[in-house]
mmCIF file of C-alpha atoms and ligand atoms in Angstrom:
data_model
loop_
_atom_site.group_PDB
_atom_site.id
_atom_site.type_symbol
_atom_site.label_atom_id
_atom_site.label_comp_id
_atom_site.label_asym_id
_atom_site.label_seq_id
_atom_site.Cartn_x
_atom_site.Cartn_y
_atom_site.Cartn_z
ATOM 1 C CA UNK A 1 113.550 114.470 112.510
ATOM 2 C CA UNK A 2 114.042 113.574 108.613
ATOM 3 C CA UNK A 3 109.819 114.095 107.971
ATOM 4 C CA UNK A 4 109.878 114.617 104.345
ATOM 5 C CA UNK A 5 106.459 116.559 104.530
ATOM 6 C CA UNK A 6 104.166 117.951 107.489
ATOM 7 C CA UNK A 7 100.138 117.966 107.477
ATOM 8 C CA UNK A 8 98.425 120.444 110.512
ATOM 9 C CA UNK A 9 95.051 120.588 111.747
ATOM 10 C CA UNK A 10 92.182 120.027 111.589
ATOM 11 C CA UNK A 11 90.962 123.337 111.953
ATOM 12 C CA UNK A 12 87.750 124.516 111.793
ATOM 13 C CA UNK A 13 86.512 128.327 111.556
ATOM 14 C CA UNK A 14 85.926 129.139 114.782
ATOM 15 C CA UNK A 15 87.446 127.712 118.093
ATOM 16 C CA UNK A 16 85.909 125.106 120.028
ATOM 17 C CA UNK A 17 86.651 123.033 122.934
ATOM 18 C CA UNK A 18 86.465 119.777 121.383
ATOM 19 C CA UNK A 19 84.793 116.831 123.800
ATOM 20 C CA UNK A 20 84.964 116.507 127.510
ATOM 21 C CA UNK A 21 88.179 114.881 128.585
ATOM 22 C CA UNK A 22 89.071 111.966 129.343
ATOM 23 C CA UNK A 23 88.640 111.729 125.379
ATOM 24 C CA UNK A 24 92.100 109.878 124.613
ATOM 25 C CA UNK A 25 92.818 106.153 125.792
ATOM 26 C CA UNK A 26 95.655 104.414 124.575
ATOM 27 C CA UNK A 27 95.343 100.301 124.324
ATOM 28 C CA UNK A 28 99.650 99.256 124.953
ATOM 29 C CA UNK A 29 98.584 95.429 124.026
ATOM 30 C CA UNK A 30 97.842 96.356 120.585
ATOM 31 C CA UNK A 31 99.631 99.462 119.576
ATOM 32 C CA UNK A 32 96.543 101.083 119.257
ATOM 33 C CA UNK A 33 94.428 103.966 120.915
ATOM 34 C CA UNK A 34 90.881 105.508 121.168
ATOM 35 C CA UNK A 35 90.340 108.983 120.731
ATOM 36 C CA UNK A 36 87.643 111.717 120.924
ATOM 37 C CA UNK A 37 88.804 114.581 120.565
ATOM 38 C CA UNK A 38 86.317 115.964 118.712
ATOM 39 C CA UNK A 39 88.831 118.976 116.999
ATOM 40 C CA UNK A 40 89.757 120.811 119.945
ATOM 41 C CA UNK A 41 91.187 123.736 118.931
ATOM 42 C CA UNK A 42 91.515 127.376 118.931
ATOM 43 C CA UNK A 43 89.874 128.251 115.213
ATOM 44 C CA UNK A 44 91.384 129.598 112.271
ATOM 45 C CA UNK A 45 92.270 132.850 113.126
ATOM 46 C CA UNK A 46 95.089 131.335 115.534
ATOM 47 C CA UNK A 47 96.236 128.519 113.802
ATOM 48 C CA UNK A 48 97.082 130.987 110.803
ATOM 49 C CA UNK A 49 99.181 132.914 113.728
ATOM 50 C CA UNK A 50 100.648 129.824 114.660
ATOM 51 C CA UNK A 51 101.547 129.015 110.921
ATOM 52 C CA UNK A 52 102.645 132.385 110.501
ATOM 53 C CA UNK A 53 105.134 132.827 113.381
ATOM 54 C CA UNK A 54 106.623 128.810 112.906
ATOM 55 C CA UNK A 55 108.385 130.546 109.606
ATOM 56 C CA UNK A 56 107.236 127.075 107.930
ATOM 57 C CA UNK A 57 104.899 127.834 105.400
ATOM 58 C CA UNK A 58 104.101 128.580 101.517
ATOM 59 C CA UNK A 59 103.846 132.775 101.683
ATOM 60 C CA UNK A 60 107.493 132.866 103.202
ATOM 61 C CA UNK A 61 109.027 130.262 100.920
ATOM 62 C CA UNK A 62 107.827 132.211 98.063
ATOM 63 C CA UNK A 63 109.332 135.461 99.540
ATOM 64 C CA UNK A 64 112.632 133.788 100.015
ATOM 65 C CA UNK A 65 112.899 132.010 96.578
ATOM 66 C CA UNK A 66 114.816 134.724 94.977
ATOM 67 C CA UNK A 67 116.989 135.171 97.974
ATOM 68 C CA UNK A 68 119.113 131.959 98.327
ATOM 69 C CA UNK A 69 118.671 132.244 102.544
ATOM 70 C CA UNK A 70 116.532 129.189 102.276
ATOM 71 C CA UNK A 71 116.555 127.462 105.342
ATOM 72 C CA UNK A 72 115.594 123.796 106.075
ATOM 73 C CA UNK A 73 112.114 124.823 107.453
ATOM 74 C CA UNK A 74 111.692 126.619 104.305
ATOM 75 C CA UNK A 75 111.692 124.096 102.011
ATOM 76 C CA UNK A 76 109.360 121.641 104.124
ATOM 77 C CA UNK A 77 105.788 120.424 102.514
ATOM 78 C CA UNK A 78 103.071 121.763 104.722
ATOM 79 C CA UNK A 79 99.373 120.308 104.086
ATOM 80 C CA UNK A 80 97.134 122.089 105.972
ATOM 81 C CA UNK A 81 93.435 120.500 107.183
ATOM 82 C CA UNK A 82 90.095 121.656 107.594
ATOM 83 C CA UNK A 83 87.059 120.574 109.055
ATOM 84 C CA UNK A 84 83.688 121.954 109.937
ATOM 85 C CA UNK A 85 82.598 123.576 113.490
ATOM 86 C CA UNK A 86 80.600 120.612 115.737
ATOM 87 C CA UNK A 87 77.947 123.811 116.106
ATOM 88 C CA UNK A 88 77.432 124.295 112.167
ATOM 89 C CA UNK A 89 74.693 122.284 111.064
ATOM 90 C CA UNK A 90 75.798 119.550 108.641
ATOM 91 C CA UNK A 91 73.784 121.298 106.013
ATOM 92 C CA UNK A 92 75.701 124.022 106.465
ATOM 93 C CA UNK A 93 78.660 122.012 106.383
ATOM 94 C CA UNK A 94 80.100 123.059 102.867
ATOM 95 C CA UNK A 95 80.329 127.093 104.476
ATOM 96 C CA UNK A 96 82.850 125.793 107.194
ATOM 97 C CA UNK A 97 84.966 123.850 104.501
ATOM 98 C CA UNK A 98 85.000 127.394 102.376
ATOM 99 C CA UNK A 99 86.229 129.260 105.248
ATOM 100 C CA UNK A 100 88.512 127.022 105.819
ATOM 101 C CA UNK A 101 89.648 126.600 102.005
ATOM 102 C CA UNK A 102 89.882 130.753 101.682
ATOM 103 C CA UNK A 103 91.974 131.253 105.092
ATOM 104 C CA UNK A 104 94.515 128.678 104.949
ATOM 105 C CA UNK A 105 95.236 128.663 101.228
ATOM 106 C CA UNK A 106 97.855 131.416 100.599
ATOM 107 C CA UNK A 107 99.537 129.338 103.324
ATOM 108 C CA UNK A 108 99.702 125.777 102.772
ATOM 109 C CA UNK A 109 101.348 123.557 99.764
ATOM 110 C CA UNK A 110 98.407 121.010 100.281
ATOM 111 C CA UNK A 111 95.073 121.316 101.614
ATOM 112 C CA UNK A 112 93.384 118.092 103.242
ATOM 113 C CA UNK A 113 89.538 118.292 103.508
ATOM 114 C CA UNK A 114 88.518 116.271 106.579
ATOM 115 C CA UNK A 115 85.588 114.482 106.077
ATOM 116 C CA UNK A 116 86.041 110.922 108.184
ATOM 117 C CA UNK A 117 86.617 111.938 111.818
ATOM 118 C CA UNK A 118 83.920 110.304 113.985
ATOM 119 C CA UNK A 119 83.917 112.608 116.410
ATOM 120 C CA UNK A 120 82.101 115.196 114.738
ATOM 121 C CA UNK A 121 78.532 114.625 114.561
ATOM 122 C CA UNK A 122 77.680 113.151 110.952
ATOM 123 C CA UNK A 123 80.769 114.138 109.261
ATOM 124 C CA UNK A 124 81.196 110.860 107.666
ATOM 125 C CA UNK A 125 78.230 111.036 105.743
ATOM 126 C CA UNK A 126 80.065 113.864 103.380
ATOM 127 C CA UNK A 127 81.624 111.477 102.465
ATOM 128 C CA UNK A 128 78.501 109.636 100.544
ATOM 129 C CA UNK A 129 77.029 110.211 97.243
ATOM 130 C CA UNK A 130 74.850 113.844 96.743
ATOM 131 C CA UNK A 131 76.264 115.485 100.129
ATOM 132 C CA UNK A 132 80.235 114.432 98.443
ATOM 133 C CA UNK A 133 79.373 115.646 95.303
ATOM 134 C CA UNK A 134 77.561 119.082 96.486
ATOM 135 C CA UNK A 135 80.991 119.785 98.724
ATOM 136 C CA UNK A 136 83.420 118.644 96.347
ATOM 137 C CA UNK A 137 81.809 120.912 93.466
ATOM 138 C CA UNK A 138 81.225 123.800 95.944
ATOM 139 C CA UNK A 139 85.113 123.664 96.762
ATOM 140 C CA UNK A 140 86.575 122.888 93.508
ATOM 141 C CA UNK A 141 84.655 126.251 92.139
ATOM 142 C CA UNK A 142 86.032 128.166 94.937
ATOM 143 C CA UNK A 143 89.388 126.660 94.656
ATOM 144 C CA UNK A 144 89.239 128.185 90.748
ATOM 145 C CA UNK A 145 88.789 131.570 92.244
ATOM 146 C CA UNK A 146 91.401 131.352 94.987
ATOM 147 C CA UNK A 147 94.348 130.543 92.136
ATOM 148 C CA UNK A 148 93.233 133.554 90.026
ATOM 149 C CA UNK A 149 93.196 135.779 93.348
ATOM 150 C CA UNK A 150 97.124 134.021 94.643
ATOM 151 C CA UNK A 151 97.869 133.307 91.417
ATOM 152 C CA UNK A 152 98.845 129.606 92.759
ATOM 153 C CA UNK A 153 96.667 126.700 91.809
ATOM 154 C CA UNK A 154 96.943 124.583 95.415
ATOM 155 C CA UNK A 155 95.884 121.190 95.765
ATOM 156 C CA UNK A 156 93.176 119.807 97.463
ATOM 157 C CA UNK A 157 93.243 116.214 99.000
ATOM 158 C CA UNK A 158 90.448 114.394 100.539
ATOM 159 C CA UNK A 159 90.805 112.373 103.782
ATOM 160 C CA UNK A 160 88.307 109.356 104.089
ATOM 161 C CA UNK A 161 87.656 106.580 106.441
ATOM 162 C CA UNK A 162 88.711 103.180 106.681
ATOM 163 C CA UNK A 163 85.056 102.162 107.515
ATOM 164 C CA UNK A 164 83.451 101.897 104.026
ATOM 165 C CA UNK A 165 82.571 99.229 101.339
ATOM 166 C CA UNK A 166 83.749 98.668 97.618
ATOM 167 C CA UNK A 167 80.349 100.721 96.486
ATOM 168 C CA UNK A 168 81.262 103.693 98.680
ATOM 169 C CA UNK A 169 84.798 103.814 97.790
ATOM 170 C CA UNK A 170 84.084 103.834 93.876
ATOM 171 C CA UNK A 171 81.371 106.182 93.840
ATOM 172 C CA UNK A 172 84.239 108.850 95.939
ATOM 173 C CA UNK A 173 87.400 107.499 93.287
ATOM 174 C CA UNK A 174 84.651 109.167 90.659
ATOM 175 C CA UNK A 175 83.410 111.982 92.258
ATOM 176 C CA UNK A 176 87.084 113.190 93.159
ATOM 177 C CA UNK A 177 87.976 112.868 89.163
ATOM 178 C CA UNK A 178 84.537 114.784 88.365
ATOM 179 C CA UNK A 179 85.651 117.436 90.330
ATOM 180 C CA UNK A 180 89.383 117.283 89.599
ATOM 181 C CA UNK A 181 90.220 116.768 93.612
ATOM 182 C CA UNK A 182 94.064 116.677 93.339
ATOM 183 C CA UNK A 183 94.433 113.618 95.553
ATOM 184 C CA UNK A 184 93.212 111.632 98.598
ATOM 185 C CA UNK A 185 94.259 110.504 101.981
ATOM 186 C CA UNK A 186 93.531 107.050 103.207
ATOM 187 C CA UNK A 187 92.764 107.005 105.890
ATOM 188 C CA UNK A 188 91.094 108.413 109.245
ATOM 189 C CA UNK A 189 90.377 106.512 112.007
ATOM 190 C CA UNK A 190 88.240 103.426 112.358
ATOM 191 C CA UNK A 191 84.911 102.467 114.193
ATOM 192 C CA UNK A 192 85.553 98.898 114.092
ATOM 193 C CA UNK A 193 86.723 97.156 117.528
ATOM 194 C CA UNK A 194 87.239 94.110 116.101
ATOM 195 C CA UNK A 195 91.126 94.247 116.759
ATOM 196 C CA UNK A 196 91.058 94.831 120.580
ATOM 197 C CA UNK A 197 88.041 93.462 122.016
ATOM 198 C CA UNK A 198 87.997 92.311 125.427
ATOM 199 C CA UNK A 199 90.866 95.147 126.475
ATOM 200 C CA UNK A 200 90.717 97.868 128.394
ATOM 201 C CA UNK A 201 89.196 100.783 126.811
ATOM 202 C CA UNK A 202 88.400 98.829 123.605
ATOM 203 C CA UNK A 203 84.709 100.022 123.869
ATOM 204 C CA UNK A 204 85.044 103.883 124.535
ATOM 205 C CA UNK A 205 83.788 105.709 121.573
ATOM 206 C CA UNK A 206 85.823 107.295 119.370
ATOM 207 C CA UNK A 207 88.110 106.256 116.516
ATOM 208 C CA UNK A 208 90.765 103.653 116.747
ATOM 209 C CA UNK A 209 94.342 104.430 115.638
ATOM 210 C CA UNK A 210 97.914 102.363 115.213
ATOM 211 C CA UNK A 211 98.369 98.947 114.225
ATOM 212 C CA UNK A 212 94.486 97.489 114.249
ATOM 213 C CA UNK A 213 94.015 99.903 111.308
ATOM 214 C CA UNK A 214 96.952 99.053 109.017
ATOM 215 C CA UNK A 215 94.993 96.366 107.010
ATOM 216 C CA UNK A 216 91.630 98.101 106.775
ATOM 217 C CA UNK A 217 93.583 101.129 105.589
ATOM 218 C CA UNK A 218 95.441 99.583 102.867
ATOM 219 C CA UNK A 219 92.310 97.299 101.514
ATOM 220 C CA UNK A 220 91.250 101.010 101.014
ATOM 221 C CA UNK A 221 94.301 102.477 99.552
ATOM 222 C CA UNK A 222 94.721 98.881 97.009
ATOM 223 C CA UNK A 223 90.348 99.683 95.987
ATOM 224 C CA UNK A 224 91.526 103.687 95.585
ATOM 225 C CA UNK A 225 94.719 102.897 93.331
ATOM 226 C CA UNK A 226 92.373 100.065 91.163
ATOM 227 C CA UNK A 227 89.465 102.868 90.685
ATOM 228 C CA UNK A 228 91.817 105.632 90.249
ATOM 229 C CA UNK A 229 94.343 104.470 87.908
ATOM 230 C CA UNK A 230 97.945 104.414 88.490
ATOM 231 C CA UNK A 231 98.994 108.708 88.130
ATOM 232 C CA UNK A 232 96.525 109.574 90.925
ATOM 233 C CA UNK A 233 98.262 110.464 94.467
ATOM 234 C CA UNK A 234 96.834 108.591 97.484
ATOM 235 C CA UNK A 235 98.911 109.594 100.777
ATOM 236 C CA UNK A 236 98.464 106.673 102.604
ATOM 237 C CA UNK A 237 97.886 106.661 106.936
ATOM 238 C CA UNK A 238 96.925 104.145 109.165
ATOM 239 C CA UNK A 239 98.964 101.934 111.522
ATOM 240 C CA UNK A 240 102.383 102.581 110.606
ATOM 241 C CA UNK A 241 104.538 101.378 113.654
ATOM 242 C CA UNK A 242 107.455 100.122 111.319
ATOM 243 C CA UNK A 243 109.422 100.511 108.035
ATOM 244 C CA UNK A 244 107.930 97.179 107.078
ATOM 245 C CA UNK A 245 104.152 99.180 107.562
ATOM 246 C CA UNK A 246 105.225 101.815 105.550
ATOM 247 C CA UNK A 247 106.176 99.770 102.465
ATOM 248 C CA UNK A 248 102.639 97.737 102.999
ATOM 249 C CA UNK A 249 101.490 100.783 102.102
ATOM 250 C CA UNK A 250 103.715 101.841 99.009
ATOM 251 C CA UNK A 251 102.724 98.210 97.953
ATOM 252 C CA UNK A 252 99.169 99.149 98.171
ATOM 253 C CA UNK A 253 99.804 101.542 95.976
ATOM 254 C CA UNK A 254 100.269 104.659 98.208
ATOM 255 C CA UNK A 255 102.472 107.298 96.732
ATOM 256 C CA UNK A 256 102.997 109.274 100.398
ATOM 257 C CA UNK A 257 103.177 107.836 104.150
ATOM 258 C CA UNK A 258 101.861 109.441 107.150
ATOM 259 C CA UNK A 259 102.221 108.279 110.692
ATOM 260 C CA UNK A 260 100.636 109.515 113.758
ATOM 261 C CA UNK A 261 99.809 106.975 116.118
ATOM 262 C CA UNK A 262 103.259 105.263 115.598
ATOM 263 C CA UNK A 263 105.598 107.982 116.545
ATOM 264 C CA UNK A 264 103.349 108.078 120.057
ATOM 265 C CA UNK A 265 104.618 104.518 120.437
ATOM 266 C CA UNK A 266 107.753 104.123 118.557
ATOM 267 C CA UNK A 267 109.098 107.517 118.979
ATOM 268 C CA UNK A 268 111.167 109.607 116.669
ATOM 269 C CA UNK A 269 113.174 106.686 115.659
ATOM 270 C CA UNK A 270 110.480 105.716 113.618
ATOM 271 C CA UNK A 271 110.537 108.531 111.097
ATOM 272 C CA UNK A 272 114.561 107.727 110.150
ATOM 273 C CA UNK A 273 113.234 103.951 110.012
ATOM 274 C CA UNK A 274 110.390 104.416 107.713
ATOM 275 C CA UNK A 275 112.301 107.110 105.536
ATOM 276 C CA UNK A 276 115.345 104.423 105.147
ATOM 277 C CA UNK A 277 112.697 101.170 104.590
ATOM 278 C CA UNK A 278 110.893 103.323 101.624
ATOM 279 C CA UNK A 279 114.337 104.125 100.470
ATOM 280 C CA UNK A 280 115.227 100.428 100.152
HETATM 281 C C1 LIG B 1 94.889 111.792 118.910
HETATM 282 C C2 LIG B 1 94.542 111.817 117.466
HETATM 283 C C3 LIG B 1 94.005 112.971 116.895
HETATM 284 C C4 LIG B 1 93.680 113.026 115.535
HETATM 285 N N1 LIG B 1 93.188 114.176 115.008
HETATM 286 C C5 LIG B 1 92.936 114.240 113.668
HETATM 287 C C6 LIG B 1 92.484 115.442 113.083
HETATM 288 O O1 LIG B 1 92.294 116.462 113.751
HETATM 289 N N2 LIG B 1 92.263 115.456 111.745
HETATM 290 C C7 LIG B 1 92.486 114.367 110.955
HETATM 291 O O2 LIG B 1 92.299 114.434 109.735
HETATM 292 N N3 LIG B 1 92.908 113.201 111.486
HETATM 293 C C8 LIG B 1 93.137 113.120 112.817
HETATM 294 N N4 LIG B 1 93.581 111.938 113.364
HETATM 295 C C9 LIG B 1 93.726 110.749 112.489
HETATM 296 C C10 LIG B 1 95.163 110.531 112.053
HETATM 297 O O3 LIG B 1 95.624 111.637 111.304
HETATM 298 C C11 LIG B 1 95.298 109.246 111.207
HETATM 299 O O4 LIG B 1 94.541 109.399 110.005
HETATM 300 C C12 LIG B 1 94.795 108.015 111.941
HETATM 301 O O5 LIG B 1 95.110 108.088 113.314
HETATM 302 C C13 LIG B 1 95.386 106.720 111.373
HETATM 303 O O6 LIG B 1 96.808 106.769 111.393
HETATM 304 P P1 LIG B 1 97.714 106.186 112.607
HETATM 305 O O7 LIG B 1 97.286 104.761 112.829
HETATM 306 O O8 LIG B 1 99.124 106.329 112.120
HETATM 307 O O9 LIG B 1 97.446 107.019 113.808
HETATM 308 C C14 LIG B 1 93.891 111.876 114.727
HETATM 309 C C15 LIG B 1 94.428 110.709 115.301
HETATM 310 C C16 LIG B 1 94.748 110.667 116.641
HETATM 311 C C17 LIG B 1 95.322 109.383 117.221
#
């Protein structure tokens, strides 16, 4: 489909059901939807299976470097993302996250710690000051241990929500350089309903994707890149629908593009559009 990289998940360590359905609304007039998900899925275990048989990640490029039967798959970027059980207590948050750090490492290029989905009781509030530094430190450490064991240093980025202030964002830009987080990912989801009130299904709870989100997102991204210097990578996400979104967010000073809620309304097409607009 011309992706130039692919990001999975999240997972979380065991399986869970995620919310009670309906738990996914989509608002046409705006390009946007609700969803609550809540990380439905079938735990780590599985999704490693899945990884495994997809012949699309890390282990098997490795094997097949010296062999010269690369395929396309082979040489694909594959971040994969990991969350915390909605049964864990948040204090016990950090032990999902090392799970999660230990069993998908030897297979992904990137991994994305998910710490802004609002569907997942108090998540977002990893993401502020003691409780960011405490998981941050905790998986930095373990990341140390997991490069001596694979002999592969992996990199760890942090996703974060559109929903905070100039404070929040600077007191995360430092704790990701005290810890020596690789990178971040701007961003989840947002609370706000600003962008679609009045419309159907603009007050289900949840977070709100596609085009609402694009300018929330990249006020984020523009605060990241000022706080975090220009050699830091920010994968920028949030309300891509066009090529022209996905240079917004270059100009905010993303390095990467995601898209999610985009290719639900724009179809493939969009992926050759946005790879020729960043081209340009
Ligand atoms: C249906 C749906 C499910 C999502 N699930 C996850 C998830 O499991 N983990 C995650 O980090 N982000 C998740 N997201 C957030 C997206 O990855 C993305 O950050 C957000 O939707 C903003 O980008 P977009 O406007 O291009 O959709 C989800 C978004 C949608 C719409």
């Amino acid at each position: 489909m011309g992706f130039g990289f692919v990001e999975v998940g999240t997972v979380t360590p065991l399986g869970q059901a995620g919310n009670p359905k309906p738990r996914m609304f989509r608002i046409p007039e705006k390009n946007a939807l609700i969803n609550r998900l809540g990380f439905n899925n079938e735990g780590l275990d599985a999704f490693i299976a899945n990884i495994k048989r997809s012949e699309f990640h890390s282990i098997l490029r490795h094997e097949y470097a010296g062999k010269q039967s690369k395929t396309p798959q082979n040489r694909m970027i594959l971040g994969l993302n990991i969350g915390k059980n909605a049964a864990t207590p948040i204090e016990r948050a950090t032990d999902d996250y090392l799970i999660g750090l230990a069993g998908v490492y030897p297979y992904a290029d990137y991994i994305t710690v998910n710490i802004s989905s609002p569907n997942t009781k108090n998540l977002r509030a990893l993401q502020s000051d003691e409780a960011l530094d405490g998981l941050l430190g905790a998986l930095a450490q373990r990341r140390g241990e997991l490069a001596q064991e694979h002999s592969a240093k992996k990199p760890i980025f942090l996703k974060i929500a559109p929903d905070l202030d100039e404070q929040q964002i600077k007191v995360i830009a430092l704790t990701l350089q005290k810890h020596k987080i690789d990178g971040v990912i701007a961003t989840n989801t947002t609370l706000s309903r600003e962008a679609v009130q009045g419309l159907k299904h603009a007050e289900e709870t949840g977070g709100l994707s596609g085009a609402p989100v694009l300018e929330a997102s990249n006020a984020v991204i523009a605060r990241l890149r000022a706080e975090l210097g220009k050699n830091y990578p920010i994968i920028g996400v949030g309300g891509v629908l066009s090529g022209e979104d996905a240079q917004s967010k270059i100009k905010a000073g993303a390095d990467l593009v995601q898209i999610y809620t985009g290719l639900i309304y724009k179809g493939p097409g969009l992926v050759s559009e946005v790879a020729r607009a960043l081209k340009r």
